Amino acid sequence: MSSNTKRLLFIFGTRPEAIKLAPLVKEFQSHPGKFEVKVCVTAQHREMLDQVLDFFSIQPDFDLNIMKPGQSLFDVTVTALKELEKVLDAFHPQLVFVQGDTTTAFIGALAAYYKKIKVAHIEAGLRSGNKYSPFPEEMNRVLAGRLSDFHFTPTQQSVDNLKKENIHEHIYNTGNTVIDALFLGLDLVKKSGEEKYRKKFPGINLEKRMVLITGHRRESFGEPFENICHAIKEVAEKFGDVEFIYPVHLNPNVQKPVIKILSGHANVHLIEPLDYPHFIWLMSKSYIVLTDSGGLQEEAPSLGKPVLVMRDVTERKEGVDSGTAKLVGTDRQVIVNELMKLLTDQSAYEQMAKAVNPYGDGTACKKIVEKIMNIVF
Ligand code: UD1
Ligand code: UDP
């Protein structure tokens, strides 16, 4: 290693962080003379993280393996922070990368700060303006932002959000790396041929119209989640000719109501979380996306799929502004009405089903690497 080689540490722990950081890790690794790149996974997620690591062929250098079934925010926070101290002492990175708004992202930034190591925040500047929604993500990203030295934003709106918080320096608007990952994934799917993907879904008629569903937000646990499930059940019963596919998040707070309310319906398919290529292939085949996920709100517009967002507020307003996403909250009747409208009113459907890319053009990783090469740290 030459003395000019910079030591970079990527810290992540969940499925979406892994998807959004994997192409960036690869991009930095393609400059071995300039960067020594190491990956630390807290493994706040386990199976759902490993699916992504496998797909992108990333072998972590440090695996904190902190996931315990049903663990609390306190458990994740404390264990990750304590374990990260050892990793930072072992590798002495000059720059730490964190992504987004998970507890791993916040704690990764905090740990680096405690060691006076510079922090780069990927997907900086998203704000809903409501500290309890999404919870705890809104505060995680605000705090990660305060702790960071370099801010890589996906859109102009996120640049403006940071400036409103008096963060003015080292903001680089590159687009979201989620689109880089999506293009990479779709390319691979195309190369390996559709048949491979179709085979994964025996018993589901993919020639029919299909509603793809995901949901996992903490602020919706309990009654809101039950409302969501009852709404899906009601529409599924009315539209027997439509397939509803729901890869169910492994969080027990999600699994329990979903299985209780939605199992046993012929056109509702509750399946395990899918690996990333199968999931994006399925999304490309879907008719409507019904979700509370952040990542899906970014991916679906790229694929021209209408997204009904089961939240009261979103930090991804660009999709709503461009007309492909609509906030429907967690009220049973509102979800039923909006889903039925899209299934019965062709012109309402077509108004939403247009491919737009407000979140990036697939070149974010290249831009981030270029910037980092030119920053002195
Ligand atoms: C976490 C993030 C959230 C992100 C989401 C992406 C926090 C507080 N939450 O929420 O911001 O949008 O990931 O999916 O950072 N589990 C498994 N296997 C897995 C993953 C989860 O069994 O691979 C179960 C475990 O019981 C675990 C529980 O899900 O304790 C909750 O996981 P956790 O990471 O705490 O929260 P998520 O709801 O997944
Ligand atoms: N995803 C996946 N398999 C699934 C569901 C989602 O690979 O079964 C991908 C999806 O394409 C997106 C990301 O996971 O890139 C979203 O993750 P999640 O909804 O868990 O988190 P959020 O984006 O809400 O933080």
Short mmCIF file of C-alpha atoms and ligand atoms in Angstrom, two decimals:
data_model
loop_
_atom_site.label_atom_id
_atom_site.label_comp_id
_atom_site.label_asym_id
_atom_site.label_seq_id
_atom_site.Cartn_x
_atom_site.Cartn_y
_atom_site.Cartn_z
CA MET A 1 0.00 0.00 0.00
CA SER A 2 1.49 3.38 -0.93
CA SER A 3 1.43 6.11 1.70
CA ASN A 4 -1.03 8.02 -0.50
CA THR A 5 -3.54 5.19 -0.34
CA LYS A 6 -6.58 6.26 1.68
CA ARG A 7 -8.17 3.82 4.12
CA LEU A 8 -11.95 3.77 3.64
CA LEU A 9 -14.41 1.91 5.83
CA PHE A 10 -17.99 1.22 4.74
CA ILE A 11 -20.35 0.56 7.66
CA PHE A 12 -23.82 -0.85 6.95
CA GLY A 13 -26.24 -3.33 8.40
CA THR A 14 -29.57 -3.70 6.60
CA ARG A 15 -30.84 -4.76 3.18
CA PRO A 16 -31.43 -1.30 1.70
CA GLU A 17 -28.07 0.08 2.85
CA ALA A 18 -26.33 -2.92 1.30
CA ILE A 19 -28.17 -2.49 -2.02
CA LYS A 20 -27.33 1.22 -2.17
CA LEU A 21 -23.71 0.89 -1.05
CA ALA A 22 -22.71 -2.26 -2.97
CA PRO A 23 -22.14 -0.48 -6.33
CA LEU A 24 -20.17 2.23 -4.51
CA VAL A 25 -17.94 -0.31 -2.74
CA LYS A 26 -17.27 -1.89 -6.16
CA GLU A 27 -16.49 1.48 -7.71
CA PHE A 28 -13.93 2.33 -4.97
CA GLN A 29 -12.44 -1.16 -5.19
CA SER A 30 -11.70 -0.55 -8.87
CA HIS A 31 -9.03 2.00 -7.78
CA PRO A 32 -6.77 -0.21 -5.62
CA GLY A 33 -3.76 2.13 -5.79
CA LYS A 34 -5.76 5.01 -4.39
CA PHE A 35 -8.01 3.37 -1.83
CA GLU A 36 -7.80 0.52 0.65
CA VAL A 37 -11.46 -0.41 1.04
CA LYS A 38 -12.85 -2.42 3.94
CA VAL A 39 -16.44 -3.34 4.68
CA CYS A 40 -17.93 -3.65 8.16
CA VAL A 41 -21.44 -5.05 8.49
CA THR A 42 -23.18 -4.63 11.81
CA ALA A 43 -25.59 -7.28 10.48
CA GLN A 44 -28.51 -5.49 12.05
CA HIS A 45 -30.25 -7.65 9.42
CA ARG A 46 -28.98 -11.16 8.80
CA GLU A 47 -30.75 -13.19 6.10
CA MET A 48 -31.97 -10.07 4.29
CA LEU A 49 -28.47 -8.60 4.33
CA ASP A 50 -26.72 -11.80 3.30
CA GLN A 51 -28.96 -12.08 0.21
CA VAL A 52 -27.54 -8.76 -1.01
CA LEU A 53 -23.92 -9.51 -0.06
CA ASP A 54 -24.16 -12.77 -2.04
CA PHE A 55 -25.64 -11.11 -5.10
CA PHE A 56 -22.99 -8.39 -5.24
CA SER A 57 -20.19 -10.78 -4.14
CA ILE A 58 -19.12 -8.66 -1.19
CA GLN A 59 -17.22 -10.42 1.62
CA PRO A 60 -17.24 -8.21 4.72
CA ASP A 61 -13.91 -7.68 6.47
CA PHE A 62 -15.72 -7.22 9.79
CA ASP A 63 -19.05 -8.85 10.66
CA LEU A 64 -20.47 -7.74 14.02
CA ASN A 65 -23.36 -10.20 13.72
CA ILE A 66 -25.59 -8.22 16.10
CA MET A 67 -29.02 -9.37 14.90
CA LYS A 68 -31.21 -11.03 17.49
CA PRO A 69 -34.83 -11.89 16.73
CA GLY A 70 -37.21 -9.10 17.72
CA GLN A 71 -34.52 -6.94 19.30
CA SER A 72 -35.21 -3.37 20.37
CA LEU A 73 -33.72 -0.11 19.13
CA PHE A 74 -31.73 0.05 22.38
CA ASP A 75 -30.18 -3.37 21.69
CA VAL A 76 -29.17 -2.43 18.14
CA THR A 77 -27.78 0.94 19.22
CA VAL A 78 -25.73 -0.21 22.18
CA THR A 79 -24.31 -3.39 20.67
CA ALA A 80 -23.37 -1.78 17.37
CA LEU A 81 -21.65 1.20 19.03
CA LYS A 82 -19.58 -0.95 21.38
CA GLU A 83 -18.49 -3.35 18.64
CA LEU A 84 -17.62 -0.56 16.21
CA GLU A 85 -15.05 0.83 18.64
CA LYS A 86 -12.98 -2.34 18.17
CA VAL A 87 -13.26 -2.18 14.36
CA LEU A 88 -12.15 1.46 14.22
CA ASP A 89 -9.21 0.67 16.52
CA ALA A 90 -8.18 -2.27 14.35
CA PHE A 91 -8.34 -0.56 10.93
CA HIS A 92 -7.88 3.17 11.65
CA PRO A 93 -9.85 4.34 8.62
CA GLN A 94 -9.36 7.90 7.37
CA LEU A 95 -12.92 8.08 6.12
CA VAL A 96 -16.07 6.20 7.14
CA PHE A 97 -19.07 5.84 4.81
CA VAL A 98 -22.61 5.46 6.10
CA GLN A 99 -25.83 5.37 4.10
CA GLY A 100 -29.33 6.64 4.70
CA ASP A 101 -31.29 6.58 7.92
CA THR A 102 -30.99 3.28 9.73
CA THR A 103 -29.77 2.94 13.28
CA THR A 104 -26.57 1.42 11.89
CA ALA A 105 -26.04 4.58 9.80
CA PHE A 106 -26.48 6.90 12.78
CA ILE A 107 -24.34 4.76 15.09
CA GLY A 108 -21.65 4.32 12.41
CA ALA A 109 -21.39 8.09 12.09
CA LEU A 110 -21.36 8.53 15.88
CA ALA A 111 -18.62 5.92 16.37
CA ALA A 112 -16.45 7.58 13.71
CA TYR A 113 -17.02 10.98 15.32
CA TYR A 114 -15.96 9.67 18.74
CA LYS A 115 -12.66 8.63 17.09
CA LYS A 116 -12.41 11.95 15.20
CA ILE A 117 -12.60 10.15 11.87
CA LYS A 118 -14.24 11.97 8.94
CA VAL A 119 -17.67 10.75 7.83
CA ALA A 120 -19.26 10.67 4.37
CA HIS A 121 -23.05 10.37 4.36
CA ILE A 122 -24.59 8.80 1.27
CA GLU A 123 -28.23 9.71 0.55
CA ALA A 124 -27.92 12.82 2.70
CA GLY A 125 -30.57 15.48 3.20
CA LEU A 126 -33.85 13.51 3.10
CA ARG A 127 -36.37 14.99 5.50
CA SER A 128 -40.03 14.37 6.22
CA GLY A 129 -40.10 17.18 8.80
CA ASN A 130 -41.80 14.90 11.34
CA LYS A 131 -39.51 13.42 13.97
CA TYR A 132 -41.84 10.45 14.58
CA SER A 133 -42.54 9.58 10.94
CA PRO A 134 -40.75 7.65 9.67
CA PHE A 135 -39.60 6.51 13.12
CA PRO A 136 -36.75 6.39 14.01
CA GLU A 137 -35.40 7.12 10.53
CA GLU A 138 -36.09 10.87 10.52
CA MET A 139 -33.89 11.45 13.58
CA ASN A 140 -31.32 8.89 12.44
CA ARG A 141 -30.70 10.85 9.24
CA VAL A 142 -30.78 14.26 10.95
CA LEU A 143 -28.17 13.06 13.47
CA ALA A 144 -26.06 11.27 10.85
CA GLY A 145 -26.13 14.51 8.84
CA ARG A 146 -24.91 16.60 11.79
CA LEU A 147 -22.07 14.14 12.41
CA SER A 148 -20.97 14.00 8.77
CA ASP A 149 -18.28 15.97 6.98
CA PHE A 150 -19.25 15.15 3.39
CA HIS A 151 -22.86 14.99 2.23
CA PHE A 152 -23.79 13.15 -0.97
CA THR A 153 -27.36 14.08 -1.83
CA PRO A 154 -29.77 12.44 -4.30
CA THR A 155 -31.75 15.53 -5.37
CA GLN A 156 -31.80 19.34 -5.24
CA GLN A 157 -34.56 19.11 -2.64
CA SER A 158 -32.17 17.28 -0.30
CA VAL A 159 -29.48 19.93 -0.89
CA ASP A 160 -32.02 22.59 0.12
CA ASN A 161 -33.00 20.61 3.23
CA LEU A 162 -29.40 20.54 4.44
CA LYS A 163 -28.96 24.25 3.82
CA LYS A 164 -32.04 24.96 5.92
CA GLU A 165 -30.21 23.22 8.78
CA ASN A 166 -27.18 25.46 8.22
CA ILE A 167 -25.11 22.75 6.58
CA HIS A 168 -23.45 24.57 3.69
CA GLU A 169 -20.10 22.91 3.06
CA HIS A 170 -19.16 19.75 1.18
CA ILE A 171 -22.61 19.04 -0.22
CA TYR A 172 -22.39 17.11 -3.50
CA ASN A 173 -25.56 16.42 -5.46
CA THR A 174 -24.81 13.14 -7.25
CA GLY A 175 -28.16 11.33 -7.53
CA ASN A 176 -29.05 8.26 -5.52
CA THR A 177 -26.88 5.15 -5.80
CA VAL A 178 -30.13 3.12 -5.71
CA ILE A 179 -30.50 3.85 -9.42
CA ASP A 180 -26.93 2.62 -10.10
CA ALA A 181 -27.85 -0.61 -8.28
CA LEU A 182 -31.13 -0.89 -10.18
CA PHE A 183 -29.49 -0.52 -13.61
CA LEU A 184 -26.81 -3.02 -12.64
CA GLY A 185 -29.42 -5.49 -11.41
CA LEU A 186 -31.71 -5.10 -14.43
CA ASP A 187 -28.77 -5.60 -16.76
CA LEU A 188 -27.93 -8.86 -15.05
CA VAL A 189 -31.55 -10.01 -15.16
CA LYS A 190 -31.65 -9.29 -18.91
CA LYS A 191 -28.43 -11.22 -19.50
CA SER A 192 -29.54 -14.30 -17.56
CA GLY A 193 -32.91 -14.50 -19.33
CA GLU A 194 -36.47 -14.17 -17.99
CA GLU A 195 -37.13 -17.90 -17.64
CA LYS A 196 -34.76 -18.20 -14.68
CA TYR A 197 -36.80 -15.61 -12.79
CA ARG A 198 -40.24 -16.82 -13.83
CA LYS A 199 -39.44 -20.29 -12.40
CA LYS A 200 -39.15 -18.84 -8.90
CA PHE A 201 -42.91 -18.19 -8.80
CA PRO A 202 -44.73 -21.46 -9.52
CA GLY A 203 -48.45 -21.23 -8.87
CA ILE A 204 -48.59 -17.49 -9.55
CA ASN A 205 -50.07 -16.41 -12.87
CA LEU A 206 -47.73 -13.63 -13.97
CA GLU A 207 -49.79 -12.98 -17.11
CA LYS A 208 -52.46 -11.44 -14.88
CA ARG A 209 -52.30 -7.92 -13.46
CA MET A 210 -50.25 -7.98 -10.26
CA VAL A 211 -50.04 -5.78 -7.17
CA LEU A 212 -46.62 -6.00 -5.52
CA ILE A 213 -46.72 -5.24 -1.79
CA THR A 214 -44.08 -4.51 0.86
CA GLY A 215 -44.38 -2.93 4.31
CA HIS A 216 -42.32 -2.67 7.47
CA ARG A 217 -42.49 0.81 9.03
CA ARG A 218 -42.27 0.88 12.82
CA GLU A 219 -44.74 3.77 13.15
CA SER A 220 -47.37 1.54 11.50
CA PHE A 221 -46.99 -1.45 13.84
CA GLY A 222 -50.24 -2.47 15.51
CA GLU A 223 -53.55 -1.09 14.28
CA PRO A 224 -52.29 0.74 11.15
CA PHE A 225 -50.67 -2.47 9.96
CA GLU A 226 -53.88 -4.40 10.54
CA ASN A 227 -55.78 -1.74 8.56
CA ILE A 228 -53.37 -2.18 5.67
CA CYS A 229 -53.84 -5.96 5.69
CA HIS A 230 -57.65 -5.67 5.85
CA ALA A 231 -57.59 -3.26 2.91
CA ILE A 232 -55.51 -5.67 0.83
CA LYS A 233 -57.84 -8.54 1.76
CA GLU A 234 -60.91 -6.55 0.76
CA VAL A 235 -59.56 -5.59 -2.66
CA ALA A 236 -58.17 -9.09 -3.28
CA GLU A 237 -61.62 -10.55 -2.61
CA LYS A 238 -63.23 -8.09 -5.05
CA PHE A 239 -60.62 -8.62 -7.80
CA GLY A 240 -60.14 -12.37 -8.12
CA ASP A 241 -58.45 -11.82 -11.51
CA VAL A 242 -55.60 -9.80 -9.96
CA GLU A 243 -52.59 -11.40 -8.25
CA PHE A 244 -51.32 -9.86 -5.00
CA ILE A 245 -47.72 -10.77 -4.20
CA TYR A 246 -46.30 -9.87 -0.81
CA PRO A 247 -42.70 -10.79 0.11
CA VAL A 248 -43.12 -10.40 3.86
CA HIS A 249 -40.41 -8.59 5.87
CA LEU A 250 -38.90 -10.84 8.58
CA ASN A 251 -39.70 -8.48 11.45
CA PRO A 252 -42.12 -10.40 13.74
CA ASN A 253 -44.24 -7.23 14.12
CA VAL A 254 -44.90 -7.49 10.39
CA GLN A 255 -45.10 -11.27 10.02
CA LYS A 256 -47.79 -11.76 12.69
CA PRO A 257 -50.60 -9.50 11.35
CA VAL A 258 -49.81 -10.28 7.71
CA ILE A 259 -50.01 -14.02 8.21
CA LYS A 260 -53.04 -13.77 10.50
CA ILE A 261 -55.11 -11.58 8.17
CA LEU A 262 -53.89 -12.43 4.68
CA SER A 263 -53.11 -16.14 4.55
CA GLY A 264 -55.47 -18.58 2.86
CA HIS A 265 -56.53 -16.37 -0.06
CA ALA A 266 -55.97 -17.93 -3.49
CA ASN A 267 -54.84 -14.69 -5.16
CA VAL A 268 -52.77 -13.36 -2.21
CA HIS A 269 -49.28 -14.85 -2.22
CA LEU A 270 -47.29 -14.36 0.98
CA ILE A 271 -43.69 -15.24 0.21
CA GLU A 272 -40.24 -14.96 1.82
CA PRO A 273 -38.21 -11.78 1.20
CA LEU A 274 -36.77 -12.10 -2.30
CA ASP A 275 -33.19 -11.65 -3.32
CA TYR A 276 -32.61 -8.35 -5.08
CA PRO A 277 -32.59 -9.52 -8.75
CA HIS A 278 -35.78 -11.56 -8.32
CA PHE A 279 -37.42 -8.65 -6.56
CA ILE A 280 -36.64 -6.04 -9.21
CA TRP A 281 -37.65 -8.48 -11.95
CA LEU A 282 -40.99 -8.98 -10.19
CA MET A 283 -41.40 -5.21 -9.82
CA SER A 284 -40.80 -4.82 -13.56
CA LYS A 285 -43.70 -7.29 -14.12
CA SER A 286 -46.03 -5.62 -11.62
CA TYR A 287 -49.04 -3.44 -12.42
CA ILE A 288 -49.12 -1.44 -9.17
CA VAL A 289 -46.71 -1.16 -6.25
CA LEU A 290 -48.24 -0.79 -2.77
CA THR A 291 -45.56 -0.03 -0.19
CA ASP A 292 -44.21 1.99 2.71
CA SER A 293 -40.59 1.36 1.72
CA GLY A 294 -38.20 4.19 0.97
CA GLY A 295 -36.24 2.30 -1.67
CA LEU A 296 -39.32 1.20 -3.60
CA GLN A 297 -40.49 4.80 -3.86
CA GLU A 298 -37.23 5.47 -5.69
CA GLU A 299 -37.14 2.37 -7.89
CA ALA A 300 -40.76 2.11 -9.02
CA PRO A 301 -40.86 5.50 -10.83
CA SER A 302 -37.81 4.41 -12.85
CA LEU A 303 -39.78 1.35 -13.98
CA GLY A 304 -42.91 3.38 -14.77
CA LYS A 305 -44.97 1.70 -12.03
CA PRO A 306 -47.60 3.63 -10.06
CA VAL A 307 -46.71 3.57 -6.36
CA LEU A 308 -49.28 3.91 -3.60
CA VAL A 309 -47.32 4.91 -0.51
CA MET A 310 -48.83 3.71 2.76
CA ARG A 311 -47.58 6.62 4.85
CA ASP A 312 -48.90 10.00 5.98
CA VAL A 313 -45.70 11.85 5.07
CA THR A 314 -42.79 11.07 2.82
CA GLU A 315 -39.25 12.37 2.51
CA ARG A 316 -39.32 11.23 -1.12
CA LYS A 317 -41.53 14.02 -2.40
CA GLU A 318 -40.01 14.00 -5.88
CA GLY A 319 -41.96 10.85 -6.85
CA VAL A 320 -45.21 12.43 -5.68
CA ASP A 321 -44.41 15.68 -7.53
CA SER A 322 -43.72 13.80 -10.75
CA GLY A 323 -47.09 12.06 -10.48
CA THR A 324 -45.95 8.42 -10.20
CA ALA A 325 -46.35 8.16 -6.43
CA LYS A 326 -49.33 8.96 -4.22
CA LEU A 327 -49.55 9.08 -0.42
CA VAL A 328 -52.45 6.94 0.78
CA GLY A 329 -51.67 6.64 4.51
CA THR A 330 -52.79 3.65 6.54
CA ASP A 331 -56.55 4.18 6.58
CA ARG A 332 -58.31 1.05 5.35
CA GLN A 333 -60.94 2.81 3.24
CA VAL A 334 -58.50 5.20 1.59
CA ILE A 335 -56.23 2.33 0.56
CA VAL A 336 -59.20 0.35 -0.78
CA ASN A 337 -60.48 3.36 -2.77
CA GLU A 338 -57.11 4.26 -4.27
CA LEU A 339 -56.28 0.67 -5.21
CA MET A 340 -59.70 0.16 -6.78
CA LYS A 341 -59.38 3.39 -8.72
CA LEU A 342 -56.13 2.25 -10.30
CA LEU A 343 -57.60 -1.18 -11.06
CA THR A 344 -60.75 0.16 -12.71
CA ASP A 345 -59.95 3.59 -14.17
CA GLN A 346 -57.56 3.22 -17.10
CA SER A 347 -56.92 6.92 -17.53
CA ALA A 348 -56.11 7.38 -13.80
CA TYR A 349 -53.73 4.43 -14.15
CA GLU A 350 -52.02 5.82 -17.24
CA GLN A 351 -51.51 9.20 -15.63
CA MET A 352 -49.40 7.56 -12.94
CA ALA A 353 -47.70 4.85 -15.01
CA LYS A 354 -44.90 6.84 -16.56
CA ALA A 355 -41.17 6.24 -16.33
CA VAL A 356 -39.37 9.12 -14.64
CA ASN A 357 -36.03 9.31 -12.86
CA PRO A 358 -36.13 12.04 -10.25
CA TYR A 359 -33.65 10.17 -8.06
CA GLY A 360 -30.69 9.79 -10.37
CA ASP A 361 -29.37 8.55 -13.69
CA GLY A 362 -27.19 5.62 -12.62
CA THR A 363 -23.92 7.58 -12.41
CA ALA A 364 -23.97 8.50 -8.71
CA CYS A 365 -21.18 6.09 -7.71
CA LYS A 366 -18.77 7.39 -10.34
CA LYS A 367 -19.49 10.97 -9.26
CA ILE A 368 -18.95 10.16 -5.57
CA VAL A 369 -15.60 8.46 -6.24
CA GLU A 370 -14.47 11.40 -8.38
CA LYS A 371 -15.37 13.85 -5.62
CA ILE A 372 -13.61 11.84 -2.92
CA MET A 373 -10.47 11.69 -5.11
CA ASN A 374 -10.41 15.48 -5.17
CA ILE A 375 -11.10 16.16 -1.50
CA VAL A 376 -8.24 16.48 0.97
CA PHE A 377 -9.02 14.61 4.20
C1 UD1 B 1 -34.59 -1.66 9.63
C2 UD1 B 1 -34.32 -0.16 9.76
C3 UD1 B 1 -35.21 0.62 8.79
C4 UD1 B 1 -35.09 0.09 7.38
C5 UD1 B 1 -35.37 -1.40 7.39
C6 UD1 B 1 -35.17 -1.98 6.01
C7 UD1 B 1 -33.73 0.78 11.94
C8 UD1 B 1 -34.21 1.17 13.27
N1 UD1 B 1 -34.65 0.27 11.11
O1 UD1 B 1 -35.92 -1.90 10.10
O2 UD1 B 1 -34.83 1.99 8.81
O3 UD1 B 1 -36.02 0.76 6.56
O4 UD1 B 1 -34.46 -2.05 8.28
O5 UD1 B 1 -35.75 -3.25 5.90
O6 UD1 B 1 -32.57 0.92 11.62
N2 UD1 B 1 -35.17 -9.75 10.98
C9 UD1 B 1 -34.75 -11.02 10.69
N3 UD1 B 1 -33.86 -11.21 9.68
C10 UD1 B 1 -33.39 -10.20 8.93
C11 UD1 B 1 -33.86 -8.90 9.20
C12 UD1 B 1 -34.73 -8.69 10.25
O7 UD1 B 1 -35.14 -11.98 11.34
O8 UD1 B 1 -32.58 -10.43 8.02
C13 UD1 B 1 -36.14 -9.53 12.10
C14 UD1 B 1 -35.49 -9.73 13.47
O9 UD1 B 1 -36.44 -10.26 14.34
C15 UD1 B 1 -35.13 -8.30 13.88
C16 UD1 B 1 -36.35 -7.57 13.33
O10 UD1 B 1 -36.63 -8.19 12.08
O11 UD1 B 1 -34.93 -8.13 15.27
C17 UD1 B 1 -36.20 -6.08 13.19
O12 UD1 B 1 -35.02 -5.73 12.49
P1 UD1 B 1 -34.44 -4.23 12.63
O13 UD1 B 1 -33.24 -4.10 11.78
O14 UD1 B 1 -34.32 -3.85 14.06
O15 UD1 B 1 -35.62 -3.32 12.06
P2 UD1 B 1 -36.35 -3.32 10.66
O16 UD1 B 1 -37.80 -3.23 10.94
O17 UD1 B 1 -35.86 -4.41 9.81
N1 UDP B 2 -36.12 -5.61 -1.83
C1 UDP B 2 -35.59 -6.89 -2.04
N2 UDP B 2 -36.36 -7.99 -1.73
C2 UDP B 2 -37.62 -7.86 -1.22
C3 UDP B 2 -38.13 -6.57 -0.98
C4 UDP B 2 -37.36 -5.46 -1.29
O1 UDP B 2 -34.46 -7.02 -2.52
O2 UDP B 2 -38.26 -8.90 -0.98
C5 UDP B 2 -35.28 -4.44 -2.13
C6 UDP B 2 -35.93 -3.33 -2.94
O3 UDP B 2 -35.69 -3.50 -4.32
C7 UDP B 2 -35.26 -2.07 -2.39
C8 UDP B 2 -34.92 -2.42 -0.96
O4 UDP B 2 -35.00 -3.84 -0.88
O5 UDP B 2 -34.04 -1.79 -3.06
C9 UDP B 2 -35.89 -1.77 0.00
O6 UDP B 2 -35.67 -2.26 1.28
P1 UDP B 2 -36.70 -2.06 2.47
O7 UDP B 2 -38.06 -1.84 1.94
O8 UDP B 2 -36.46 -3.19 3.41
O9 UDP B 2 -36.13 -0.77 3.21
P2 UDP B 2 -36.35 0.81 2.99
O10 UDP B 2 -36.02 1.15 1.58
O11 UDP B 2 -37.76 1.12 3.36
O12 UDP B 2 -35.41 1.41 3.98
#
